[in-house]
CSV table of C-alpha atoms and ligand atoms in Angstrom, one decimal:
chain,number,residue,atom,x,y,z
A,1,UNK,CA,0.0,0.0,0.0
A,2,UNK,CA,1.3,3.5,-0.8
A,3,UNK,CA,0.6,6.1,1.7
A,4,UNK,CA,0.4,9.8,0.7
A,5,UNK,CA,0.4,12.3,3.7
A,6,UNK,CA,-2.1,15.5,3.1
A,7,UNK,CA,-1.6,18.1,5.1
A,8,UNK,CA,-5.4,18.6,5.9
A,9,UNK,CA,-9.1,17.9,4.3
A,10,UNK,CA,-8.4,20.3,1.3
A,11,UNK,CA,-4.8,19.1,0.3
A,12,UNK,CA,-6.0,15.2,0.9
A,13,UNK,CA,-9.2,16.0,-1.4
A,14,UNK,CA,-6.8,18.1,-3.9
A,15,UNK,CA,-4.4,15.2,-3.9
A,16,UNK,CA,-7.1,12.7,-4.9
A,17,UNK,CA,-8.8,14.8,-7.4
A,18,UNK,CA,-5.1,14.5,-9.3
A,19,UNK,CA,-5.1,10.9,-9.3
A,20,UNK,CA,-8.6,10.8,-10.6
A,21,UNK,CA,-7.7,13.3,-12.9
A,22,UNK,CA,-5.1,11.2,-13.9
A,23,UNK,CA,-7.0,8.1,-14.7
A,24,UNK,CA,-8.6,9.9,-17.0
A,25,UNK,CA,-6.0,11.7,-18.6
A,26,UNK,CA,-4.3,8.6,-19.3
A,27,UNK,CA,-8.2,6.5,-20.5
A,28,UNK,CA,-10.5,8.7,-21.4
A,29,UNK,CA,-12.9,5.6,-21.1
A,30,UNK,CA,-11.9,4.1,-17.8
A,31,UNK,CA,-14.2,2.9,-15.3
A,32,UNK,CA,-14.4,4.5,-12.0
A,33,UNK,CA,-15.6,3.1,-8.7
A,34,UNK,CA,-17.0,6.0,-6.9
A,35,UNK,CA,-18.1,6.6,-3.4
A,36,UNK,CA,-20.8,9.1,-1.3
A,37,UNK,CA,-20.2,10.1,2.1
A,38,UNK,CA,-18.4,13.3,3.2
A,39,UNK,CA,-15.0,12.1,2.5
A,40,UNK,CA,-15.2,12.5,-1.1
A,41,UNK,CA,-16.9,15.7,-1.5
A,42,UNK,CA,-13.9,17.8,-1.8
A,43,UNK,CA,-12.2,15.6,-4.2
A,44,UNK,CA,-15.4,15.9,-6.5
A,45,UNK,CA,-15.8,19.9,-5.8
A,46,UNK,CA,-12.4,20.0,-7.5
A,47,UNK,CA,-13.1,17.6,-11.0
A,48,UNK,CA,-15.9,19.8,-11.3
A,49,UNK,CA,-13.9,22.9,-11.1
A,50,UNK,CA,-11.4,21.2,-13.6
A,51,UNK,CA,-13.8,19.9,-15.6
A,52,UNK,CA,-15.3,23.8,-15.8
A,53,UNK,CA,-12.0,24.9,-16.9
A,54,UNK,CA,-11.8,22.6,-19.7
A,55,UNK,CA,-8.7,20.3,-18.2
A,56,UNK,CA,-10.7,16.9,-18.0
A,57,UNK,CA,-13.2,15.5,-20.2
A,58,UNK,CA,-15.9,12.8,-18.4
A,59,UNK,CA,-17.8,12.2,-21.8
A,60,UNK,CA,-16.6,8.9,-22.1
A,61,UNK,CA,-16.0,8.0,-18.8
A,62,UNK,CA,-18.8,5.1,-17.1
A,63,UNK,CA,-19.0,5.4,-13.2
A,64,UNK,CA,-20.5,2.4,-10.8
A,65,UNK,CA,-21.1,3.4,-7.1
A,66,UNK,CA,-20.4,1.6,-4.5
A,67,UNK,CA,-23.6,1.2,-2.5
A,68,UNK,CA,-27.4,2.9,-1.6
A,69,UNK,CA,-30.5,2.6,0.7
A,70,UNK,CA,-32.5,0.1,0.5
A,71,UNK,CA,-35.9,1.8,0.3
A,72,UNK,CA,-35.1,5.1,-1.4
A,73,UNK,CA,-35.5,6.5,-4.6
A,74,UNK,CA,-33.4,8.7,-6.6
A,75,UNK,CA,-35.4,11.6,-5.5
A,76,UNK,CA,-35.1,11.5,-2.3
A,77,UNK,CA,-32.5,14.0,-1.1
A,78,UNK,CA,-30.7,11.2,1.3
A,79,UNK,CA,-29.9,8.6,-1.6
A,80,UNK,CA,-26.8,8.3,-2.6
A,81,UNK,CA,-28.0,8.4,-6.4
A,82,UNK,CA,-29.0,12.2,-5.4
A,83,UNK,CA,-25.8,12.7,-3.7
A,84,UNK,CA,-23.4,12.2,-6.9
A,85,UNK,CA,-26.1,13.8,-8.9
A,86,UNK,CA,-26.0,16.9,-6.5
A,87,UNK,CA,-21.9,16.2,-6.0
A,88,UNK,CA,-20.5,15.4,-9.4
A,89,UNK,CA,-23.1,14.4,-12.8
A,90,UNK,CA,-24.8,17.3,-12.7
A,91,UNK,CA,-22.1,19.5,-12.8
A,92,UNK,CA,-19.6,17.6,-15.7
A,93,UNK,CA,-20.2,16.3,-18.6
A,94,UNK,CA,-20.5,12.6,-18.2
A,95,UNK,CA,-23.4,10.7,-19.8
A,96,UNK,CA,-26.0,9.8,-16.9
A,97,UNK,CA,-26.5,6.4,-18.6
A,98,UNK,CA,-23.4,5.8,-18.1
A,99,UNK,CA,-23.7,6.1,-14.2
A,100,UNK,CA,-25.0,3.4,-12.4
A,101,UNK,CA,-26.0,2.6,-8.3
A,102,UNK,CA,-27.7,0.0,-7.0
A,103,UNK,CA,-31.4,0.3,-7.3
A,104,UNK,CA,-32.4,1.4,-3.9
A,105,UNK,CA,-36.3,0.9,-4.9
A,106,UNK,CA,-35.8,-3.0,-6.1
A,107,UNK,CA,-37.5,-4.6,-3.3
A,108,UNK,CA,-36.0,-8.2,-4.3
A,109,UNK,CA,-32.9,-8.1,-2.7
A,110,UNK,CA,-31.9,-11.2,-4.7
A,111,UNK,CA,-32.6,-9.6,-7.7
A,112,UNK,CA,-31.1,-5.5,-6.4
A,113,UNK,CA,-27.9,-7.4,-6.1
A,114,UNK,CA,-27.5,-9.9,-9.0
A,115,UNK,CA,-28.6,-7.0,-11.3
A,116,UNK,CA,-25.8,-4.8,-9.9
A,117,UNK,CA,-23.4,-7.4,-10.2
A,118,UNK,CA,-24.3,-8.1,-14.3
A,119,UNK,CA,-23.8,-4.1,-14.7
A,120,UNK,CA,-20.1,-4.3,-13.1
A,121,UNK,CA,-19.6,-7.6,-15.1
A,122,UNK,CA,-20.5,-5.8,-18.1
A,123,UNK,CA,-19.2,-2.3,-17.7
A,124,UNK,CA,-16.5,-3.4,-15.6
A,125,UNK,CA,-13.2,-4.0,-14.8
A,126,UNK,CA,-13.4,-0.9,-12.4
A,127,UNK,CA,-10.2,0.8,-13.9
A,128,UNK,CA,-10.0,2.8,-10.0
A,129,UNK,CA,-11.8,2.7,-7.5
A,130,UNK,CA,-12.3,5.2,-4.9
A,131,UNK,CA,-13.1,4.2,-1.3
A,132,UNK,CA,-14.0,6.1,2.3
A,133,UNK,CA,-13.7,4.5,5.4
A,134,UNK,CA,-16.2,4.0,8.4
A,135,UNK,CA,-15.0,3.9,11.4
A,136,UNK,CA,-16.2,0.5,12.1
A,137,UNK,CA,-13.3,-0.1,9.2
A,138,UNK,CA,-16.1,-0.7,6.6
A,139,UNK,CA,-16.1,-0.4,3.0
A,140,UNK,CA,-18.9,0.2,1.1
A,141,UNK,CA,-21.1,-1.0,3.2
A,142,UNK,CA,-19.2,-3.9,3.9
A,143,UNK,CA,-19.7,-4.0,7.7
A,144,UNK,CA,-17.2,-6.0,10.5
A,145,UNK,CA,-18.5,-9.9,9.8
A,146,UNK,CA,-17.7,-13.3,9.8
A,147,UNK,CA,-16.4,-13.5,6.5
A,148,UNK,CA,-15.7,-11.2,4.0
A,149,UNK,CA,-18.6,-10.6,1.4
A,150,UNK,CA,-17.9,-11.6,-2.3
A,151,UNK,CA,-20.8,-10.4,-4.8
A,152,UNK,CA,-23.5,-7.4,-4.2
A,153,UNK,CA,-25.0,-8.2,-0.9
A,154,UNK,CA,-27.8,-6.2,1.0
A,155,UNK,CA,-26.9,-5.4,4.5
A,156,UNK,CA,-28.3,-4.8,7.9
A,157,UNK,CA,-26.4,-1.7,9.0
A,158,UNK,CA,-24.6,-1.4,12.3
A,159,UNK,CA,-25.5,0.9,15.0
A,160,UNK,CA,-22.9,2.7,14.9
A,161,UNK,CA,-22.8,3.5,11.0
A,162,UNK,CA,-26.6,4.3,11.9
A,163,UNK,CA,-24.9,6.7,14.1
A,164,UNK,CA,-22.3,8.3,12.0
A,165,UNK,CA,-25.1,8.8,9.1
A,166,UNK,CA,-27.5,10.2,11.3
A,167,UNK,CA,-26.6,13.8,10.9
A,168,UNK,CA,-27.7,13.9,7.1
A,169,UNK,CA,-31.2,12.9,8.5
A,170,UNK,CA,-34.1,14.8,9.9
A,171,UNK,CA,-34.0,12.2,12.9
A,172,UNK,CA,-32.3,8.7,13.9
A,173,UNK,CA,-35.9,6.7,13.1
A,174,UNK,CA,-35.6,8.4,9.2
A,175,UNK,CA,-32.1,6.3,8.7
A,176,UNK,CA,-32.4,3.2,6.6
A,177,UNK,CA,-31.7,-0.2,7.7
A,178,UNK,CA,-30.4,-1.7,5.2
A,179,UNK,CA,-28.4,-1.0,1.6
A,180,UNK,CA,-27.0,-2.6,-1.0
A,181,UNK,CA,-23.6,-2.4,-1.7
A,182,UNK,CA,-20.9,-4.0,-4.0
A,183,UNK,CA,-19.3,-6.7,-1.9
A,184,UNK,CA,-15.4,-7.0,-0.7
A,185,UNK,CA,-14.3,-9.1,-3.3
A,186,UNK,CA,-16.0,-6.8,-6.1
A,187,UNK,CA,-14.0,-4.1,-4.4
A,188,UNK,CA,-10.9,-5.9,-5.0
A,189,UNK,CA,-11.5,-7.0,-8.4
A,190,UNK,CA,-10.6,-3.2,-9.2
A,191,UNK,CA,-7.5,-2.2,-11.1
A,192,UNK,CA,-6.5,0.1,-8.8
A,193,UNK,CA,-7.7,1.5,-5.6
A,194,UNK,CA,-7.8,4.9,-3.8
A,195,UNK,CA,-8.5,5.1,-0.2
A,196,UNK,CA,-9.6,8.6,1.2
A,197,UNK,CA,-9.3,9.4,5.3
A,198,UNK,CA,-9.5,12.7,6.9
A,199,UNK,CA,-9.9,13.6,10.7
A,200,UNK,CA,-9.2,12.3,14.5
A,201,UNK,CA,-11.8,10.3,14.5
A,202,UNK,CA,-10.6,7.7,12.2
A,203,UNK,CA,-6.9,7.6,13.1
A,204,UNK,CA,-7.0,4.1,15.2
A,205,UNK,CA,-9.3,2.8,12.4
A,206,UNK,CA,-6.8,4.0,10.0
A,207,UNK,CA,-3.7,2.2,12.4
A,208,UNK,CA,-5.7,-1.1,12.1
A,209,UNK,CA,-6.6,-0.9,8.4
A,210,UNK,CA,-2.9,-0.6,7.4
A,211,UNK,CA,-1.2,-2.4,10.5
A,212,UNK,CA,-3.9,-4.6,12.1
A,213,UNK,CA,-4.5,-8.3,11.3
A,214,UNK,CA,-6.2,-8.8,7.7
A,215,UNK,CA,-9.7,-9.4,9.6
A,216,UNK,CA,-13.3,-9.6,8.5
A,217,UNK,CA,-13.6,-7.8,11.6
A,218,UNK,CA,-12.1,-4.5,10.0
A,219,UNK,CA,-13.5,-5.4,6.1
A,220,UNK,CA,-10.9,-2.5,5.0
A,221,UNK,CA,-8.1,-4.5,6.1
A,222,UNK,CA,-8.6,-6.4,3.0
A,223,UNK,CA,-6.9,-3.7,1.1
A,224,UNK,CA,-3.4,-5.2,3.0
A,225,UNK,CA,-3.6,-8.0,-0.6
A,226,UNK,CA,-4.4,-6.0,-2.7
A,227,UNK,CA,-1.6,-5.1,-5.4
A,228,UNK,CA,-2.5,-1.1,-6.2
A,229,UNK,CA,-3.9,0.6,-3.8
A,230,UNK,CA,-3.1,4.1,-3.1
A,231,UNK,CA,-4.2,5.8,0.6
A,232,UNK,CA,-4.3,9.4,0.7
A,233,UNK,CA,-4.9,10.5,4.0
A,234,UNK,CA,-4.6,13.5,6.0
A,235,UNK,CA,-2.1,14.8,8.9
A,236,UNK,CA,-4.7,13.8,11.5
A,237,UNK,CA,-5.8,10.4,10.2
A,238,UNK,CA,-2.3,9.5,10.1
A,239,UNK,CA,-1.6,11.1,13.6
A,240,UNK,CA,-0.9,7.6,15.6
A,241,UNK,CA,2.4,7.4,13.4
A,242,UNK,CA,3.5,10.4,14.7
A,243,UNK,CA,6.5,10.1,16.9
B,307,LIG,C1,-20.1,5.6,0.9
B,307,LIG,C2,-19.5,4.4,1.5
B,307,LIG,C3,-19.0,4.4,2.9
B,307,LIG,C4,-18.3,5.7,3.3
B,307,LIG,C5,-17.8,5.6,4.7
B,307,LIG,C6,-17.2,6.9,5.2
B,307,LIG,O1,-20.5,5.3,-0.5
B,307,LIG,O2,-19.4,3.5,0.8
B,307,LIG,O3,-18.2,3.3,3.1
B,307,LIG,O4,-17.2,5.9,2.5
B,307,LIG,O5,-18.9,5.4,5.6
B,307,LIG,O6,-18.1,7.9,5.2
B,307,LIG,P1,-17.7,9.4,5.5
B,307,LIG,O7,-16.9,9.8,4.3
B,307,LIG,O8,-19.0,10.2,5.5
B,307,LIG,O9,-16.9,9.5,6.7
């Protein structure tokens, strides 16, 4: 694993932005595994910007997300198909039928899943994949398990990603249960992979990710086998390496 040290949110989100950037650059077509959450808004903010400025093209690029709600549509302001709508394919000029995320209104689980996983057998290889971390260590939403997940599986989320998500809801009860999301193996099967972490709050997740055992316990830990992954993370999610 390569580790890049940002100096803070802006510099870690400018930093992956570039290597985004770069992906492109080099395959105008590529494949990118995206991601919602706060992490990555900063890093989108800034391929918008360049994309503005005429210094990177998305019209050929194809984009699969990593997970969504189980229960909501694309309308609702909580989904994370609104999110990169709001975020990122509203504001550059990728083809939106090009951009796929799970069907959150599929009620078939079965069915949610196995269709997701014929769209990234058919659009994929992921050429990179970009990933945030929970501070459980999940991925996607890949929560601490048993085993690690292979395929598209629909998950009962923890309580304490119930927790962390809370604050983009009007209350606790509005949260969703459950989502789909691609599994850990799918996440492997990427090319490349680029690992966002910013703040305190994930430091010790971020020690055991990189140092820890390679546990189903901590799903991101995973990452240890994989051969290209690349973690960009700032001064205070890397602050238990400091001397
Ligand atoms: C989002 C996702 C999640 C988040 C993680 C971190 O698509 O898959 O794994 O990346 O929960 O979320 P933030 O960035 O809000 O701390």
């Amino acid at each position: 694993m390569k580790i890049i040290k940002a100096k803070d949110y802006a510099d870690m989100s400018r930093k992956a932005a570039d290597l985004i950037a770069a992906q492109i650059l080099i395959k105008p077509d590529c494949v990118l595994g995206l991601a919602t959450g706060s992490t990555p808004i900063g890093a989108y903010e800034e391929l918008v910007r360049r994309n503005a400025a005429g210094e990177l093209d998305f019209s050929q690029v194809t984009s699969i997300n990593l997970d969504e709600y189980r229960g909501l549509s694309p309308e609702n302001d909580q989904s994370y198909r609104y999110f990169m709508n709001d975020h990122l394919f509203n504001h550059v000029n990728i083809d939106k039928k090009n951009t796929f995320v799970p069907n959150g209104l599929e009620p078939d689980a079965q069915k949610a899943c196995s269709d997701y996983d014929e769209i990234i057998r058919t659009r994929g290889p992921i050429d990179l994949q970009l990933l945030g971390l929970g501070h459980n260590g999940h991925i996607g939403f890949n929560e601490p398990a048993d085993c690690f997940s292979k395929g598209t599986n629909c998950v009962n989320l923890t309580h304490s990603t119930i927790d962390a998500n809370k604050r983009f809801f009007a209350s606790e009860a509005e949260v969703p249960t459950q989502a789909y999301t691609m599994g850990c193996a799918g996440i492997m099967s990427a090319r490349k992979i680029l690992l966002i972490v910013s703040g305190l709050s994930k430091a010790e997740i971020v020690r055991e990710v990189i140092c820890g055992p390679v546990t189903p316990a901590v799903p991101a830990s995973l990452l240890q086998l994989h051969p290209d992954v690349t973690l960009i993370a700032d001064a205070e999610a890397l602050s238990v390496f400091e001397a």
